[in-house]
Short mmCIF file of C-alpha atoms and ligand atoms in Angstrom, two decimals:
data_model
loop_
_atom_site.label_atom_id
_atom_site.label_comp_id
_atom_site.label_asym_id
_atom_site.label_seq_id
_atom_site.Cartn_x
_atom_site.Cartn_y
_atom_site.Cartn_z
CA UNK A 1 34.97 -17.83 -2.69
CA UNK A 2 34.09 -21.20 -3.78
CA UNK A 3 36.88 -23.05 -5.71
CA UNK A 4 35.21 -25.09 -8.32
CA UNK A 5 32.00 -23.53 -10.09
CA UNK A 6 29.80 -26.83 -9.27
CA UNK A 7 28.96 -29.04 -5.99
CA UNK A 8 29.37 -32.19 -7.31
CA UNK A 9 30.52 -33.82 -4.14
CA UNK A 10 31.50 -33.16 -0.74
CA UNK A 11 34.86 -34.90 -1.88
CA UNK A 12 36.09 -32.47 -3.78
CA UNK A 13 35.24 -29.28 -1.43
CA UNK A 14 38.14 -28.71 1.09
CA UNK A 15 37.44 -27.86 4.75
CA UNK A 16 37.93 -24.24 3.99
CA UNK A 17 34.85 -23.87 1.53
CA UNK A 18 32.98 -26.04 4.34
CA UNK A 19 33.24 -23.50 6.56
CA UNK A 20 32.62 -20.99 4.45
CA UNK A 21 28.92 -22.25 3.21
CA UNK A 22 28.44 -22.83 6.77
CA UNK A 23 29.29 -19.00 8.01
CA UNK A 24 27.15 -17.44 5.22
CA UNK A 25 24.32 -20.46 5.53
CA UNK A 26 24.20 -18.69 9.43
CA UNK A 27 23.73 -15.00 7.90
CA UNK A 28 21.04 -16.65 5.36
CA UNK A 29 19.15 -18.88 8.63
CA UNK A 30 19.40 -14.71 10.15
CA UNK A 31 17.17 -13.60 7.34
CA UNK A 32 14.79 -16.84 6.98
CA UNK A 33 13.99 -15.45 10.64
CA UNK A 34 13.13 -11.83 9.44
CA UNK A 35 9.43 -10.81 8.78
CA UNK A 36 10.20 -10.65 5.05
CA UNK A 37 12.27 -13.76 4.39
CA UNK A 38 13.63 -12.83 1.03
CA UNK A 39 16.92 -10.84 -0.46
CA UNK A 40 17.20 -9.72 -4.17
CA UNK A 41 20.34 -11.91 -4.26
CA UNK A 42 20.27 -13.36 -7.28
CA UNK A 43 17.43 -12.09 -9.20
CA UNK A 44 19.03 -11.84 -12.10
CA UNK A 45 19.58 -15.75 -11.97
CA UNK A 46 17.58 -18.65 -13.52
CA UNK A 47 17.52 -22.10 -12.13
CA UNK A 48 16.30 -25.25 -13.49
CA UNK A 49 15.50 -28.10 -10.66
CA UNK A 50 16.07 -31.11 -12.73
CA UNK A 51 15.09 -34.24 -10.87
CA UNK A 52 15.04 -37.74 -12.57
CA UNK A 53 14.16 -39.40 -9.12
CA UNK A 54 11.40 -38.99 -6.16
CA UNK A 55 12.62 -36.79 -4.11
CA UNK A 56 10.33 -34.37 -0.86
CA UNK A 57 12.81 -32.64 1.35
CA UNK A 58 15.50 -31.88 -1.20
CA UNK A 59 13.61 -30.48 -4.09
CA UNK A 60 11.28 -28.76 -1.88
CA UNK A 61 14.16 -27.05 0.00
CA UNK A 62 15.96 -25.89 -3.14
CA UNK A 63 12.95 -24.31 -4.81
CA UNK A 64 12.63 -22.57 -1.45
CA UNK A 65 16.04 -21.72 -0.92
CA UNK A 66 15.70 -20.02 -4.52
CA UNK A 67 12.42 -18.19 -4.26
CA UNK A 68 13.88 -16.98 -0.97
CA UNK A 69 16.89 -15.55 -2.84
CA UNK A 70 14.61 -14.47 -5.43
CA UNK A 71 15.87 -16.34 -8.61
CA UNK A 72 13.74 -17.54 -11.21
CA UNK A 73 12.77 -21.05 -11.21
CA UNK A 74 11.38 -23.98 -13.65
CA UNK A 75 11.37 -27.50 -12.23
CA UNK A 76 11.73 -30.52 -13.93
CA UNK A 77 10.61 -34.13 -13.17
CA UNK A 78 11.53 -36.93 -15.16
CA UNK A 79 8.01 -38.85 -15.24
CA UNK A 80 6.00 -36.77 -17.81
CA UNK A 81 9.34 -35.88 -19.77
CA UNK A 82 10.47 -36.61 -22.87
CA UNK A 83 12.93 -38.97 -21.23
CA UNK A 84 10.52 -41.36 -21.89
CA UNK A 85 10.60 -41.27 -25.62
CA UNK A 86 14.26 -41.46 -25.55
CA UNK A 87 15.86 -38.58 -24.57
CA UNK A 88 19.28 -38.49 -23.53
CA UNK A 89 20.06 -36.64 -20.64
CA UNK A 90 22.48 -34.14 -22.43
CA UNK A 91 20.35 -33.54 -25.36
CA UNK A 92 17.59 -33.08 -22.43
CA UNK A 93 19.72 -30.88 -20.37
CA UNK A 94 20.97 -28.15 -23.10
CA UNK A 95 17.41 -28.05 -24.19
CA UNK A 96 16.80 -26.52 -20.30
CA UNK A 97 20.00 -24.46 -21.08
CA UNK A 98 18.78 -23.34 -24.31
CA UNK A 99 16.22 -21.20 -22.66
CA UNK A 100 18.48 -19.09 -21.22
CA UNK A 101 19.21 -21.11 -17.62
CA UNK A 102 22.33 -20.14 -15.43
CA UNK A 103 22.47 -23.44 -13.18
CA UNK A 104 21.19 -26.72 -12.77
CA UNK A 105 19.89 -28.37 -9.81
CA UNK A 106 19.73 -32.54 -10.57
CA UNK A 107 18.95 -35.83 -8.82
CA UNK A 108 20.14 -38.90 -10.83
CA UNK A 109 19.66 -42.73 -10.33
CA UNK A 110 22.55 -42.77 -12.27
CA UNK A 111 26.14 -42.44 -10.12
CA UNK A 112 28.65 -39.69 -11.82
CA UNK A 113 25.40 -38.48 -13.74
CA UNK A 114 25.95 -34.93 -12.30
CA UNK A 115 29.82 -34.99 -12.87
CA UNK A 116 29.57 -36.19 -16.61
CA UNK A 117 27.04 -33.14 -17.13
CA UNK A 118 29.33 -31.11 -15.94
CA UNK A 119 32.46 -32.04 -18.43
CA UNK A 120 29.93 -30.83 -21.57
CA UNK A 121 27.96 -27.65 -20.44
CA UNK A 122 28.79 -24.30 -18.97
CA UNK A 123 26.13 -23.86 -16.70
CA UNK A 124 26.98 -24.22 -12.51
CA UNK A 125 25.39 -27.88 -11.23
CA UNK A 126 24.47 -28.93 -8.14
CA UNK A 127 24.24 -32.97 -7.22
CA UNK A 128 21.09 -33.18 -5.25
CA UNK A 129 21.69 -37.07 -5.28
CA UNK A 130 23.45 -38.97 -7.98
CA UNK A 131 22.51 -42.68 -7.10
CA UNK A 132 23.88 -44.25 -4.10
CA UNK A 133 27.33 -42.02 -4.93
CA UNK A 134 27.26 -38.60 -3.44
CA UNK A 135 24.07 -36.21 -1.68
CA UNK A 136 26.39 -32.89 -0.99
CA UNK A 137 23.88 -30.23 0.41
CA UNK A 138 22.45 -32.79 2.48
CA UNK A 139 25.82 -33.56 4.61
CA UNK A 140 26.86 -29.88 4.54
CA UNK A 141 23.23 -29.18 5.98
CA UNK A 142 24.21 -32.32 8.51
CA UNK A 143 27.35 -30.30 9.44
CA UNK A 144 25.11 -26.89 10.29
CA UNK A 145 22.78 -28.48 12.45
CA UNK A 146 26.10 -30.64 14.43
CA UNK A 147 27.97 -27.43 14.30
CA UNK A 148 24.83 -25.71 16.64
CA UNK A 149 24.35 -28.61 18.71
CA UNK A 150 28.00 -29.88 19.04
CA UNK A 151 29.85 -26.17 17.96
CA UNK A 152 33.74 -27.25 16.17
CA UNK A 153 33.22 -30.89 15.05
CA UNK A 154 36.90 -31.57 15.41
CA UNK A 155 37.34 -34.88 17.75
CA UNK A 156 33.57 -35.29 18.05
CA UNK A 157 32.81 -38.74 17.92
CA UNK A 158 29.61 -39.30 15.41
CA UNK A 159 27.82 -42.59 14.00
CA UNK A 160 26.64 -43.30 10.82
CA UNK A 161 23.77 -46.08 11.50
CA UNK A 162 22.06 -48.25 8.88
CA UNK A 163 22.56 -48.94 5.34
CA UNK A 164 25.62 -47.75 4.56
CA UNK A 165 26.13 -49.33 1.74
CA UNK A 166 23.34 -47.95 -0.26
CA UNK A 167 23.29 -44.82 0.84
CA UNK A 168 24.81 -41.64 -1.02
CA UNK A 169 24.16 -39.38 2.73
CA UNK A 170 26.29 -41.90 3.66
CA UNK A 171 29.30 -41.45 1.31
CA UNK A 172 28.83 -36.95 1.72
CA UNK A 173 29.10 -37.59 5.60
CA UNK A 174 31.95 -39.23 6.04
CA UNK A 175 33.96 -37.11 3.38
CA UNK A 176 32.77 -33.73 5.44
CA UNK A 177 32.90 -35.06 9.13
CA UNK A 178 36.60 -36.66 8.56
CA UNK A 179 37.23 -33.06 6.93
CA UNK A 180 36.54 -31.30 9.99
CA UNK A 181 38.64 -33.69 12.21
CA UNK A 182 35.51 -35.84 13.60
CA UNK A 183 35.73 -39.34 14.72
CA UNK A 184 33.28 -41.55 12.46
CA UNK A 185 31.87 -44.97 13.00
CA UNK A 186 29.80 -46.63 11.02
CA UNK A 187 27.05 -48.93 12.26
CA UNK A 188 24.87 -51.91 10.41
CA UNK A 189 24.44 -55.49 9.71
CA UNK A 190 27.87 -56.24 7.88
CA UNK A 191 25.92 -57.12 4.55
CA UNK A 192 25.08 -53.49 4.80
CA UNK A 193 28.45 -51.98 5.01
CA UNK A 194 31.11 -51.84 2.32
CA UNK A 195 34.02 -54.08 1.91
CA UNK A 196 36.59 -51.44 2.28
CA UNK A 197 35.11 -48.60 3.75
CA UNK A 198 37.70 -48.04 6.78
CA UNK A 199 39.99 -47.31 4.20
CA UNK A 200 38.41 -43.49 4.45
CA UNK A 201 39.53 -43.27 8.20
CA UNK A 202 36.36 -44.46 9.62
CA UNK A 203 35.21 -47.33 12.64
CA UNK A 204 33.17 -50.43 11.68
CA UNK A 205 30.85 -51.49 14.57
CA UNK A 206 27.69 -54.08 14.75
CA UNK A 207 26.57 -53.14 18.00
CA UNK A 208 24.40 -50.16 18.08
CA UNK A 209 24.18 -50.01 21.71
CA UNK A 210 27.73 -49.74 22.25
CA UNK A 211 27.75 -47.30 19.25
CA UNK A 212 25.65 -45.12 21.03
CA UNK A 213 26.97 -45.02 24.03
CA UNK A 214 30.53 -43.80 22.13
CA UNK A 215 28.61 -41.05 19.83
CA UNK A 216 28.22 -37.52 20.28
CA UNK A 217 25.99 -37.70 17.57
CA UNK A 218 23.57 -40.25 15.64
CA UNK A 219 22.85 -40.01 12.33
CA UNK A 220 20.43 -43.10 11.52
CA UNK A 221 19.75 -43.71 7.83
CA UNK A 222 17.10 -45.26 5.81
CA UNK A 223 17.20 -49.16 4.78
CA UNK A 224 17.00 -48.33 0.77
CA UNK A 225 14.92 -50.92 -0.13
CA UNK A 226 14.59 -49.75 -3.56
CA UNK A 227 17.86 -50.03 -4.12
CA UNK A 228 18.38 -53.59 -2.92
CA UNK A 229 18.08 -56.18 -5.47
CA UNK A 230 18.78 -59.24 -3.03
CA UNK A 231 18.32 -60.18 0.61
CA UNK A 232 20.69 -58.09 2.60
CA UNK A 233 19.12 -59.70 6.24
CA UNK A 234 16.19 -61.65 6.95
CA UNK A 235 13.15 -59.17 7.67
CA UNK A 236 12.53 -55.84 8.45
CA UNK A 237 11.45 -56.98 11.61
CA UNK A 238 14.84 -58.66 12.85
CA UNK A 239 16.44 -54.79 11.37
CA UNK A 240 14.58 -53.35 13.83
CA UNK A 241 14.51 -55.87 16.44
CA UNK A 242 18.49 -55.70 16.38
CA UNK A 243 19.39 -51.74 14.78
CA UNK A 244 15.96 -49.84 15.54
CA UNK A 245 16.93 -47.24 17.89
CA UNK A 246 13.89 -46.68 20.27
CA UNK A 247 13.63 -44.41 22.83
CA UNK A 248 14.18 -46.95 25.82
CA UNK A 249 17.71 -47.05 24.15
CA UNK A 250 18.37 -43.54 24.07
CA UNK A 251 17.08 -43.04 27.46
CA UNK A 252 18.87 -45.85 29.18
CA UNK A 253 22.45 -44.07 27.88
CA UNK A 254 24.31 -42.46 30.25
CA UNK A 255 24.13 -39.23 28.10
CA UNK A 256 22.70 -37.23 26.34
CA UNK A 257 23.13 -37.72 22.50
CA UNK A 258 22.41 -36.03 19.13
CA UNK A 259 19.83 -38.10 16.93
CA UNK A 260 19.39 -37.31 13.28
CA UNK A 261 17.82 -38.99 10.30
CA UNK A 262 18.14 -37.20 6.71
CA UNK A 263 13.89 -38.62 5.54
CA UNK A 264 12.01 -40.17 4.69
CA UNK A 265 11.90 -42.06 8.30
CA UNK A 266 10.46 -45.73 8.14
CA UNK A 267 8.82 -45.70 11.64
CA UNK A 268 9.36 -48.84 13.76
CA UNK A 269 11.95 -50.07 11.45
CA UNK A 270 15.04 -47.53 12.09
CA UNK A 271 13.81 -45.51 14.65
CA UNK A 272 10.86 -46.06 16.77
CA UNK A 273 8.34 -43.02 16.49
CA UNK A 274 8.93 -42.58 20.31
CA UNK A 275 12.51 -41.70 19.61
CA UNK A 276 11.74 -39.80 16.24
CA UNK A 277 9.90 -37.08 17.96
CA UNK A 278 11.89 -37.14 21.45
CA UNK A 279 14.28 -34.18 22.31
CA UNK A 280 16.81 -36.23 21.64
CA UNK A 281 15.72 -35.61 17.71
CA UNK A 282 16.73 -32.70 15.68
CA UNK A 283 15.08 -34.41 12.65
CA UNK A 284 13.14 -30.97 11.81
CA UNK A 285 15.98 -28.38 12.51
CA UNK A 286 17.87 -30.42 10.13
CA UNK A 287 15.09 -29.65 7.55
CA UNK A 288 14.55 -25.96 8.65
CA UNK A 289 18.94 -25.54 8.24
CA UNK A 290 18.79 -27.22 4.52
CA UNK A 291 16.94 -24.47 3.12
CA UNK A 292 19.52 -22.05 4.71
CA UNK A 293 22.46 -23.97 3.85
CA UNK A 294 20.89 -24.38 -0.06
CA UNK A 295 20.91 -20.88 -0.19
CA UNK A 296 24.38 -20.28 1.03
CA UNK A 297 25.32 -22.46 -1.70
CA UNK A 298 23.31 -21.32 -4.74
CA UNK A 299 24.43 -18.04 -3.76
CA UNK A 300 28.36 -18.55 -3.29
CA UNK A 301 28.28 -20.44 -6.80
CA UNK A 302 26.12 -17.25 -8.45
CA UNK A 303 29.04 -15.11 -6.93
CA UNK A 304 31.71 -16.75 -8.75
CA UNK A 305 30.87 -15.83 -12.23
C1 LIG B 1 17.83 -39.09 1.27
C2 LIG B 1 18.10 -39.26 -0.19
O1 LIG B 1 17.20 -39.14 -1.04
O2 LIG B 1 19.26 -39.48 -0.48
N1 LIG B 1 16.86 -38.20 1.62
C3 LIG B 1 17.04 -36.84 1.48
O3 LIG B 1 17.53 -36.37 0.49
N2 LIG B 1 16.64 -36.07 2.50
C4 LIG B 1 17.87 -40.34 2.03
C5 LIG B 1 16.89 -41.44 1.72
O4 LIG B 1 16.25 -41.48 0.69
O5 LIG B 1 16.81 -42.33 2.59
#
């Protein structure tokens, strides 16, 4: 059982409950499988997706992950809202709540948004992004597709690439990979990497070639543009030119490697399109897994109660 009755962060989940969402995440992947993909699990069970920032894969995934489980759904998007006129998120939230709605999906620009919810209402949350803070399905759905490439992640050696330092798949994936004993380095210019990041146990490199040759596994992230209010290197083209993993790269190492990216992909900045759709890439497993691993968790925090 889980401990806490939210997923706030992967920070606060020990490796135990890891494990545990990725064992019943396999048994839910079983049934996706099936002819009928769909268990009464939690019919009884009303979910609100509340999302106050763009968002494809994840929302998508979750509303899947809950049909497939056969909840009821309403989704929420902040454009179109009465956030606009001036709603506060609370008095937003326990208006959702007040019809009658068992948990709460949200994305928030806001960092913490999901754990300050959490401290005033009594309905089970789920962070689907808070900011550049925490994205906690999307590193435990990292961890399922590593675990079936990799199996035990324990002394696997696995780089983070790119902008670190905006980026909350970032923050989840070094919590839950140093959990299960993995080596981490992280990889970027040095404007794009925190200050004091080793300080979690990790490796600082600025050489992606040499990081590549060390990795088991790749995970290249996004340059979050949005969230950069100044110049954090010269041009997108000089990014690429000296972090852009290509295929030429990948083929020229002396073996064979994992590469992931979470989406959106900016093609020919990060990764060249060559090596985004090479078998080196498990880019779309790791989008076929989240809906599996979303459902292991909406259904181990349903359990609880
Ligand atoms: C990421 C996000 O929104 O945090 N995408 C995702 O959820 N799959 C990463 C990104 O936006 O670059």
């Amino acid at each position: 059982m889980l401990k806490s009755p939210h997923l706030l962060g992967i920070k606060d989940l020990d490796a135990e409950s890891i494990d545990l969402i990725v064992k019943t995440a396999k048994e839910f992947k079983e049934v996706l499988n099936r002819p009928i993909k769909k268990v009464p699990s939690l019919r009884d069970v009303t979910i609100a997706n509340v999302f106050f920032e763009n968002s494809t894969r994840t929302r998508l995934s979750f509303e899947l992950a809950e049909k497939r489980l056969s909840a009821d759904t309403i989704n929420f998007s902040a454009s179109g809202s009465s956030v606009k006129k001036g709603e506060t998120l609370l008095d937003t939230v326990n208006n959702i709540l007040a019809m009658k709605v068992d948990m709460i999906v949200m994305r928030h620009a806001s960092p913490g948004a999901p754990h300050y919810l959490s401290k005033h209402i009594k309905a089970n949350i789920i962070n689907a992004g808070d900011g550049t803070h925490e994205h906690p399905t999307q590193a435990l759905l990292d961890t399922f597709s590593l675990r079936e490439k990799l199996g035990d992640l324990a002394g696997k050696k696995i780089a983070i690439v790119g902008d670190i330092l905006h980026s909350r798949v970032a923050l989840s994936n070094i919590y839950a990979l140093k959990k299960q004993g993995a080596q981490v380095r992280l990889c970027g210019p040095s404007t794009l990497i925190p200050k004091h990041i080793q300080s979690l146990g990790v490796e600082v490199s600025h050489d992606v070639k040499d990081t590549l040759q060390w990795c088991d596994a790749a995970n290249v992230l996004r340059i979050q543009l949005e969230r950069q209010q100044i110049k954090y290197f010269p041009s997108l083209r000089e990014y690429a030119q000296f972090f852009g993993i290509t295929r030429k790269i990948l083929d020229e190492l002396p073996k064979e490697i994992v590469l992931m990216h979470p989406g959106p992909i900016n093609r020919g900045v990060e990764l060249s399109s060559d090596a985004a759709d090479s078998p080196h890439s498990i880019i779309l497993d790791q989008v076929e897994n989240g809906v599996a691993v979303r459902m292991a968790v909406l259904y181990l925090l349903a359990s609880r109660a």
